[in-house]
Coordinates of C-alpha atoms and ligand atoms in Angstrom, one line a residue:
X1 CA 7.4 78.6 -104.7
X2 CA 8.9 78.7 -108.2
X3 CA 10.6 82.0 -107.5
X4 CA 12.0 80.6 -104.3
X5 CA 13.5 77.6 -106.2
X6 CA 15.0 79.9 -108.8
X7 CA 16.5 82.1 -106.1
X8 CA 18.0 79.1 -104.4
X9 CA 19.5 77.7 -107.6
X10 CA 21.1 81.1 -108.4
X11 CA 22.3 81.7 -104.9
X12 CA 20.1 84.8 -104.6
X13 CA 18.4 84.7 -101.3
X14 CA 15.1 86.4 -100.9
X15 CA 14.2 88.0 -97.7
X16 CA 10.6 87.2 -98.2
X17 CA 11.5 83.5 -98.5
X18 CA 9.5 81.7 -95.7
X19 CA 10.4 78.1 -94.9
X20 CA 13.7 76.5 -95.8
X21 CA 14.2 73.4 -97.9
X22 CA 14.2 70.5 -95.4
X23 CA 16.4 67.5 -96.2
X24 CA 15.5 64.5 -94.2
X25 CA 17.9 61.9 -92.7
X26 CA 16.9 59.5 -95.4
X27 CA 18.3 61.8 -98.0
X28 CA 21.5 63.3 -96.4
X29 CA 24.4 61.4 -95.0
X30 CA 24.8 62.9 -91.6
X31 CA 24.5 60.5 -88.7
X32 CA 23.3 61.9 -85.4
X33 CA 26.3 60.0 -83.8
X34 CA 28.7 62.2 -85.7
X35 CA 27.6 65.4 -83.8
X36 CA 29.9 66.2 -80.9
X37 CA 28.3 65.1 -77.7
X38 CA 28.9 68.6 -76.2
X39 CA 27.1 70.4 -79.1
X40 CA 24.2 67.8 -79.0
X41 CA 23.8 68.4 -75.2
X42 CA 23.8 72.2 -75.6
X43 CA 21.2 72.1 -78.3
X44 CA 19.0 69.7 -76.3
X45 CA 19.3 72.0 -73.2
X46 CA 18.4 75.1 -75.2
X47 CA 15.4 73.2 -76.6
X48 CA 14.2 72.4 -73.1
X49 CA 14.6 76.0 -72.1
X50 CA 12.2 76.9 -75.0
X51 CA 14.7 78.1 -77.6
X52 CA 15.6 77.1 -81.2
X53 CA 19.1 75.7 -81.7
X54 CA 21.1 74.1 -84.5
X55 CA 24.5 73.0 -85.5
X56 CA 25.6 75.4 -88.2
X57 CA 28.3 76.4 -90.7
X58 CA 31.6 74.5 -91.2
X59 CA 30.6 71.3 -89.3
X60 CA 27.4 70.7 -91.3
X61 CA 29.3 71.4 -94.5
X62 CA 32.2 69.1 -93.6
X63 CA 29.9 66.2 -92.6
X64 CA 27.9 66.5 -95.8
X65 CA 31.1 66.5 -97.8
X66 CA 32.4 63.5 -95.9
X67 CA 35.1 65.3 -93.8
X68 CA 35.6 65.2 -90.0
X69 CA 34.7 68.7 -88.7
X70 CA 37.3 70.7 -86.8
X71 CA 34.7 72.1 -84.4
X72 CA 31.0 72.3 -84.0
X73 CA 29.3 75.7 -83.8
X74 CA 25.8 76.2 -82.5
X75 CA 23.3 78.9 -83.4
X76 CA 20.2 79.8 -81.5
X77 CA 17.4 82.4 -81.2
X78 CA 18.4 83.0 -77.5
X79 CA 20.4 86.2 -76.9
X80 CA 24.0 85.8 -75.4
X81 CA 22.6 86.8 -72.0
X82 CA 19.8 84.2 -72.2
X83 CA 22.4 81.5 -73.3
X84 CA 24.6 82.5 -70.4
X85 CA 21.7 82.1 -68.0
X86 CA 20.9 78.5 -69.3
X87 CA 24.5 77.3 -68.8
X88 CA 26.4 77.8 -65.6
X89 CA 29.7 76.8 -67.3
X90 CA 29.7 79.5 -69.9
X91 CA 30.9 83.0 -70.6
X92 CA 30.1 85.8 -73.1
X93 CA 33.0 86.8 -75.3
X94 CA 33.8 89.3 -78.1
X95 CA 32.8 92.8 -78.6
X96 CA 32.1 93.0 -82.4
X97 CA 30.5 89.6 -82.4
X98 CA 29.1 88.8 -79.0
X99 CA 28.8 85.0 -78.5
X100 CA 28.9 82.5 -75.7
X101 CA 31.5 79.9 -75.0
X102 CA 29.8 76.9 -73.4
X103 CA 32.0 74.3 -71.7
X104 CA 31.3 70.6 -71.3
X105 CA 34.3 69.6 -69.2
X106 CA 37.3 70.3 -71.4
X107 CA 35.2 70.6 -74.6
X108 CA 33.9 74.0 -75.6
X109 CA 31.3 75.0 -78.2
X110 CA 30.7 78.5 -79.5
X111 CA 27.0 79.4 -79.3
X112 CA 26.0 82.5 -81.3
X113 CA 22.7 84.2 -81.8
X114 CA 21.0 84.4 -85.2
X115 CA 22.3 87.6 -86.8
X116 CA 20.8 89.8 -89.5
X117 CA 22.8 91.1 -92.5
X118 CA 23.3 94.8 -92.5
X119 CA 21.8 97.1 -95.0
X120 CA 21.7 100.4 -93.1
X121 CA 24.5 102.5 -94.6
X122 CA 25.8 103.6 -91.2
X123 CA 27.0 100.1 -90.5
X124 CA 29.4 100.2 -93.4
X125 CA 32.3 102.4 -94.4
X126 CA 32.5 104.4 -97.6
X127 CA 33.9 101.4 -99.5
X128 CA 31.0 99.2 -98.4
X129 CA 32.9 97.3 -95.7
X130 CA 31.0 96.0 -92.7
X131 CA 31.8 97.9 -89.5
X132 CA 29.6 96.1 -87.1
X133 CA 27.8 92.9 -87.5
X134 CA 25.9 92.3 -84.3
X135 CA 22.2 92.9 -85.0
X136 CA 20.2 89.9 -84.1
X137 CA 17.8 88.4 -86.7
X138 CA 15.8 85.4 -87.7
X139 CA 17.3 82.1 -88.8
X140 CA 16.5 83.0 -92.4
X141 CA 18.5 86.3 -92.1
X142 CA 21.3 84.5 -90.3
X143 CA 21.6 82.1 -93.3
X144 CA 21.9 84.9 -95.9
X145 CA 24.5 86.9 -94.0
X146 CA 26.8 84.0 -94.2
X147 CA 29.5 83.8 -96.9
X148 CA 28.9 80.6 -99.0
X149 CA 25.8 78.5 -99.6
X150 CA 27.5 75.4 -98.2
X151 CA 28.3 77.4 -95.0
X152 CA 24.7 78.4 -94.5
X153 CA 23.2 75.0 -93.6
X154 CA 21.6 74.2 -90.3
X155 CA 21.4 70.7 -88.8
X156 CA 18.6 70.0 -86.3
X157 CA 19.6 67.0 -84.1
X158 CA 16.0 66.6 -82.9
X159 CA 14.4 66.0 -86.3
X160 CA 17.8 65.0 -87.9
X161 CA 16.9 67.4 -90.8
X162 CA 19.2 69.7 -92.6
X163 CA 17.6 73.2 -93.2
X164 CA 18.6 75.0 -96.3
X165 CA 17.7 78.6 -97.1
X166 CA 20.2 79.3 -99.9
X167 CA 20.6 76.2 -102.0
X168 CA 23.7 75.0 -100.2
X169 CA 22.6 71.3 -100.0
X170 CA 22.6 70.9 -103.8
X171 CA 25.9 72.7 -103.9
X172 CA 27.4 70.1 -101.5
X173 CA 26.2 67.4 -103.8
X174 CA 27.9 69.2 -106.7
X175 CA 31.0 70.0 -104.8
X176 CA 30.4 73.7 -105.6
X177 CA 31.5 76.7 -103.6
X178 CA 29.1 79.6 -104.3
X179 CA 28.9 83.0 -102.6
X180 CA 25.5 84.0 -101.3
X181 CA 24.1 87.1 -102.9
X182 CA 25.8 89.6 -105.3
X183 CA 29.5 88.6 -105.4
X184 CA 31.2 92.1 -105.7
X185 CA 29.0 93.6 -102.9
X186 CA 29.8 90.6 -100.6
X187 CA 33.6 91.1 -101.3
X188 CA 33.3 94.8 -100.6
X189 CA 31.6 94.1 -97.3
X190 CA 34.4 91.8 -96.4
X191 CA 37.3 91.1 -98.8
X192 CA 38.6 88.2 -96.7
X193 CA 35.7 86.2 -98.2
X194 CA 37.8 85.9 -101.3
X195 CA 40.7 84.3 -99.4
X196 CA 38.2 82.1 -97.6
X197 CA 36.9 80.8 -100.9
X198 CA 40.4 79.8 -102.0
X199 CA 41.2 78.1 -98.7
X200 CA 37.9 76.2 -98.5
X201 CA 37.9 75.1 -102.1
X202 CA 41.5 73.9 -101.9
X203 CA 41.0 72.1 -98.5
X204 CA 37.7 70.5 -99.4
X205 CA 38.2 69.8 -103.1
X206 CA 35.4 72.2 -104.2
X207 CA 35.1 74.0 -107.5
X208 CA 34.5 77.7 -107.1
X209 CA 31.4 78.7 -109.0
X210 CA 32.4 80.9 -112.0
X211 CA 30.3 83.9 -110.9
X212 CA 31.8 83.7 -107.4
X213 CA 35.3 83.6 -108.9
X214 CA 35.0 86.1 -111.8
X215 CA 35.4 89.3 -109.7
X216 CA 38.5 88.0 -107.8
X217 CA 41.3 89.5 -110.0
X218 CA 39.6 92.9 -110.3
X219 CA 38.7 93.1 -106.6
X220 CA 42.1 91.7 -105.3
X221 CA 43.1 95.3 -104.3
X222 CA 40.3 95.3 -101.7
X223 CA 42.5 93.1 -99.5
X224 CA 45.0 95.9 -99.1
X225 CA 42.4 97.6 -96.8
X226 CA 42.1 94.7 -94.5
X227 CA 43.8 95.0 -91.1
X228 CA 47.0 93.0 -91.1
X229 CA 46.1 91.0 -88.0
X230 CA 43.0 89.6 -89.8
X231 CA 45.1 88.8 -92.9
X232 CA 47.6 87.1 -90.7
X233 CA 44.9 84.9 -89.0
X234 CA 43.5 83.9 -92.4
X235 CA 46.9 83.1 -93.8
X236 CA 47.6 80.9 -90.8
X237 CA 44.4 79.1 -91.6
X238 CA 45.6 78.6 -95.1
X239 CA 48.9 77.2 -93.8
X240 CA 47.1 74.8 -91.6
X241 CA 44.6 73.7 -94.2
X242 CA 46.7 70.8 -95.6
X243 CA 46.3 72.3 -99.0
X244 CA 48.9 75.2 -98.8
X245 CA 50.6 74.3 -102.1
X246 CA 47.4 74.5 -104.1
X247 CA 46.1 77.5 -102.2
X248 CA 49.3 79.5 -102.8
X249 CA 49.0 78.8 -106.5
X250 CA 45.5 80.2 -106.6
X251 CA 46.4 83.1 -104.3
X252 CA 49.1 84.1 -106.8
X253 CA 46.9 83.5 -109.8
X254 CA 44.3 85.9 -108.5
X255 CA 46.8 88.5 -107.4
X256 CA 46.0 88.2 -103.6
X257 CA 49.7 87.7 -102.7
X258 CA 50.3 91.5 -103.0
X259 CA 48.3 92.0 -99.8
X260 CA 50.0 89.0 -98.1
X261 CA 53.6 88.6 -99.3
X262 CA 54.9 89.2 -102.7
X263 CA 57.4 86.3 -101.9
X264 CA 54.6 83.8 -102.4
X265 CA 54.7 84.5 -106.1
X266 CA 58.3 83.2 -106.3
X267 CA 57.1 79.6 -106.0
X268 CA 55.9 79.9 -109.5
X269 CA 59.3 80.6 -110.9
X270 CA 61.4 77.7 -112.3
X271 CA 64.4 78.9 -110.4
X272 CA 66.2 77.2 -107.4
X273 CA 64.2 79.5 -105.0
X274 CA 60.9 78.5 -106.8
X275 CA 61.7 74.8 -106.3
X276 CA 62.6 75.4 -102.7
X277 CA 59.4 77.2 -101.9
X278 CA 57.3 74.6 -103.6
X279 CA 59.0 71.9 -101.5
X280 CA 58.3 73.9 -98.4
X281 CA 54.6 74.1 -99.2
X282 CA 54.4 70.4 -100.0
X283 CA 56.3 69.4 -96.9
X284 CA 54.0 71.6 -94.8
X285 CA 50.9 69.9 -96.3
X286 CA 52.4 66.5 -95.6
X287 CA 53.0 67.3 -92.0
X288 CA 49.4 68.7 -91.5
X289 CA 47.8 65.8 -93.4
X290 CA 49.7 63.3 -91.2
X291 CA 48.4 65.0 -88.0
X292 CA 51.6 66.9 -87.1
X293 CA 51.8 70.5 -86.2
X294 CA 53.4 73.3 -88.2
X295 CA 55.0 76.3 -86.5
X296 CA 54.3 79.6 -88.3
X297 CA 57.9 80.8 -87.5
X298 CA 59.3 77.8 -89.3
X299 CA 57.2 78.4 -92.4
X300 CA 58.0 82.1 -92.6
X301 CA 61.7 81.3 -92.0
X302 CA 61.4 79.0 -95.1
X303 CA 59.5 81.5 -97.2
X304 CA 62.1 84.2 -96.7
X305 CA 65.1 81.9 -96.6
X306 CA 66.1 82.1 -100.3
X307 CA 66.7 85.9 -99.8
X308 CA 68.9 85.3 -96.8
X309 CA 70.8 82.5 -98.6
X310 CA 71.4 84.7 -101.6
X311 CA 72.8 87.5 -99.4
X312 CA 74.8 85.1 -97.3
X313 CA 76.5 83.6 -100.3
X314 CA 78.2 80.9 -98.2
X315 CA 81.6 79.7 -99.2
X316 CA 83.1 76.8 -97.2
X317 CA 86.6 78.3 -97.3
X318 CA 85.5 81.7 -95.8
X319 CA 86.4 81.7 -92.1
X320 CA 84.1 84.6 -91.6
X321 CA 81.0 82.9 -92.9
X322 CA 79.1 83.5 -89.6
X323 CA 79.6 87.2 -89.8
X324 CA 78.3 87.1 -93.4
X325 CA 75.2 85.2 -92.3
X326 CA 74.5 87.6 -89.5
X327 CA 74.6 90.5 -91.9
X328 CA 72.3 88.7 -94.3
X329 CA 69.9 87.9 -91.4
X330 CA 69.9 91.6 -90.3
X331 CA 69.1 92.8 -93.8
X332 CA 66.3 90.3 -94.4
X333 CA 64.8 91.1 -90.9
X334 CA 64.2 94.7 -92.1
X335 CA 62.0 93.2 -94.9
X336 CA 60.3 90.9 -92.4
X337 CA 59.3 93.7 -90.1
X338 CA 57.5 95.4 -93.0
X339 CA 55.2 92.4 -93.5
X340 CA 52.3 91.4 -91.3
X341 CA 54.4 88.8 -89.5
X342 CA 54.0 89.5 -85.8
X343 CA 57.1 90.9 -84.1
X344 CA 57.1 88.1 -81.6
X345 CA 57.9 85.6 -84.4
X346 CA 60.8 87.5 -85.8
X347 CA 63.3 86.4 -83.1
X348 CA 62.4 82.7 -83.7
X349 CA 62.8 83.1 -87.4
X350 CA 66.2 84.7 -87.0
X351 CA 67.3 81.9 -84.7
X352 CA 66.3 79.3 -87.3
X353 CA 68.4 81.1 -89.9
X354 CA 71.3 81.7 -87.5
X355 CA 71.4 78.0 -86.7
X356 CA 72.0 77.2 -90.4
X357 CA 75.5 78.6 -89.9
X358 CA 76.1 77.1 -86.5
X359 CA 75.1 73.6 -87.7
X360 CA 78.0 73.7 -90.1
X361 CA 80.6 73.6 -87.3
X362 CA 81.1 70.1 -86.1
X363 CA 84.3 70.7 -84.1
X364 CA 85.2 71.1 -80.4
X365 CA 82.5 72.1 -78.0
X366 CA 80.4 73.8 -80.6
X367 CA 78.1 71.0 -81.5
X368 CA 77.1 70.3 -77.8
X369 CA 76.4 74.1 -77.4
X370 CA 74.2 74.1 -80.5
X371 CA 72.3 71.1 -79.2
X372 CA 71.3 73.2 -76.1
X373 CA 70.0 76.0 -78.3
X374 CA 66.3 76.7 -77.6
X375 CA 65.5 76.5 -81.3
X376 CA 67.8 73.6 -82.1
X377 CA 65.1 71.2 -83.2
X378 CA 63.5 73.7 -85.6
X379 CA 67.0 74.6 -86.9
X380 CA 67.8 70.9 -87.5
X381 CA 64.4 70.3 -89.2
X382 CA 65.2 73.3 -91.4
X383 CA 68.6 71.9 -92.3
X384 CA 66.8 68.7 -93.3
X385 CA 64.4 70.6 -95.5
X386 CA 67.4 72.3 -97.1
X387 CA 69.0 69.0 -97.8
X388 CA 65.8 67.8 -99.6
X389 CA 66.3 70.8 -101.8
X390 CA 69.9 69.9 -102.4
X391 CA 71.3 72.9 -100.5
X392 CA 73.3 71.0 -98.0
X393 CA 74.5 67.4 -97.9
X394 CA 72.5 64.6 -96.5
X395 CA 75.7 63.6 -94.7
X396 CA 75.5 66.7 -92.6
X397 CA 71.9 66.0 -91.6
X398 CA 72.7 62.4 -90.8
X399 CA 75.6 63.5 -88.6
X400 CA 73.3 65.7 -86.5
X401 CA 70.7 63.0 -86.5
X402 CA 73.2 60.7 -84.9
X403 CA 74.8 63.3 -82.7
X404 CA 71.5 64.0 -81.0
X405 CA 71.2 60.4 -80.0
X406 CA 74.5 60.3 -78.1
X407 CA 74.2 60.5 -74.4
X408 CA 75.7 63.7 -73.0
X409 CA 78.5 61.9 -71.2
X410 CA 79.6 60.1 -74.4
X411 CA 79.4 63.2 -76.7
X412 CA 83.0 64.4 -76.3
X413 CA 84.4 60.9 -77.1
X414 CA 82.1 60.5 -80.0
X415 CA 83.0 63.9 -81.4
X416 CA 86.7 63.1 -81.4
X417 CA 86.0 60.2 -83.6
X418 CA 83.2 61.6 -85.7
X419 CA 84.0 65.1 -86.9
X420 CA 82.4 63.8 -90.0
X421 CA 80.4 60.6 -90.5
X422 CA 82.5 57.8 -91.8
X423 CA 85.1 58.5 -89.0
X424 CA 85.9 55.7 -86.6
X425 CA 83.1 54.3 -84.5
X426 CA 83.2 55.1 -80.8
X427 CA 85.0 52.5 -78.9
X428 CA 82.7 52.7 -76.0
X429 CA 79.1 51.4 -76.6
X430 CA 76.7 54.2 -76.7
X431 CA 73.0 53.8 -75.8
X432 CA 70.9 55.1 -78.6
X433 CA 67.2 56.0 -78.5
X434 CA 65.1 55.4 -81.5
X435 CA 64.4 58.4 -83.8
X436 CA 60.7 57.9 -83.5
X437 CA 60.8 58.1 -79.7
X438 CA 63.0 61.2 -79.9
X439 CA 60.5 62.9 -82.2
X440 CA 57.7 62.4 -79.8
X441 CA 59.7 64.0 -77.0
X442 CA 60.7 67.2 -78.6
X443 CA 58.5 70.2 -78.5
X444 CA 60.1 72.6 -80.9
X445 CA 58.9 70.6 -83.9
X446 CA 57.9 72.8 -86.8
Ligands
ATP501 P1 36.7 76.1 -90.8 O1 36.5 74.6 -91.1 O2 37.9 76.6 -91.3 O3 36.5 76.4 -89.4 P2 34.3 77.5 -91.1 O4 33.4 77.7 -92.3 O5 33.7 76.8 -90.0 O6 35.6 76.8 -91.7 P3 34.7 79.7 -89.4 O7 35.6 80.9 -89.6 O8 34.8 78.8 -88.2 O9 34.8 78.9 -90.8 O10 33.3 80.4 -89.5 C1 32.1 79.7 -89.1 C2 30.9 80.1 -90.0 O11 30.7 81.5 -89.9 C3 31.1 79.9 -91.5 O12 30.8 78.6 -91.8 C4 30.2 80.9 -92.1 O13 28.9 80.5 -92.1 C5 30.3 82.1 -91.2 N1 31.4 83.0 -91.6 C6 32.7 83.0 -91.3 N2 33.4 84.0 -91.9 C7 32.5 84.7 -92.5 C8 32.6 85.9 -93.3 N3 33.7 86.5 -93.5 N4 31.4 86.3 -93.9 C9 30.3 85.7 -93.7 N5 30.1 84.6 -93.0 C10 31.2 84.1 -92.4
MG502 MG1 34.7 76.7 -88.0

């Protein structure tokens, strides 16, 4: 018993450990009503079919920390095939991790089977990385193969208890993020756990436990061996965390940016580029935290923009400024294609850059053509971002803000009078829609 308590407090799970610590509903703050009805129904059905089932992972952690969970995951002792048989509206997915998607109308919950950690050497490569992770196990084993103690808590809707095998409950009370087991070994198995630590700590306001954090700098190189698609997925989660600015600072401090983009480090510099990048990260966080979406292409366009801007070297009096921009875009695109940015995004990124030149021309038929460009909205938002950084005048952004509101039949007339704002007001009355309404209608928002 004493050994078990010591193990829990030091994050050292013992395989011999029998029962978990049970935290009753009098002690914890989770209300049964906070559990998604779909997850609650699935768990109840699995119980009726004679299986164990719990809410697990991020949802339990978020509820204990007072956040609204993004999704609810369920874990059970039923195998994927058994789960599939219980729910008509379900399907087995995944090869490496086989789990079941169970649908309740439009809602979907992932149901996975308790998995065991791997100790057999043939399941890991020479560097200790996990190759397969699909051996079923007990609830206790399932807890200790998870990454952080706060991610290894189970909620039982029947008893309304939280089950804790690794000391995660106390850690939620201390706002502490602690790896389960021996830190270096856990990072060798899966280096992405280091990035997950940064993201979860920044997003949830947790302190990373010193022993969890101390190997980061030395082990940063392990991330170079991670497949780029996985790094990309994790980076997108960082972008969407609402704490990108803080996470980037940590990513750079621990040297993880070498495996992502070296560019991220530029945000630390006191230069014009540094300020621009910090602004980009802050604006991204503001959008996410006010419930708006962020397009990865927009963010990457911004991260690599200082490079394009420098090469472009725009001068108002140069009539060939578009040619210079295209050359700068082509050069920067070579760099882009050497990163993990998916090829499908590169065309969108180039469009956003290209529009920065086209948005400078307010004469003739050009503005109406630009308005019809597929990426106009993203290009316009990007222009606004640049105006916040002092790169272009607010007057230019205001002009485009007004121009979008003009009905197509009135545009030509309006343009004649408003090559620049401050020109004569159109003689004919134009119907204008509110900016708010327009924002809800457009879909190319970043
Ligand atoms: P988020 O709120 O971002 O979804 P999450 O903790 O739920 O956070 P998921 O990627 O959805 O993250 O993972 C679900 C659970 O699976 C985690 O809570 C954790 O228990 C486990 N897990 C995820 N990734 C790993 C990993 N790399 N190593 C070990 N366990 C992991
Ligand atoms: Mg999750």
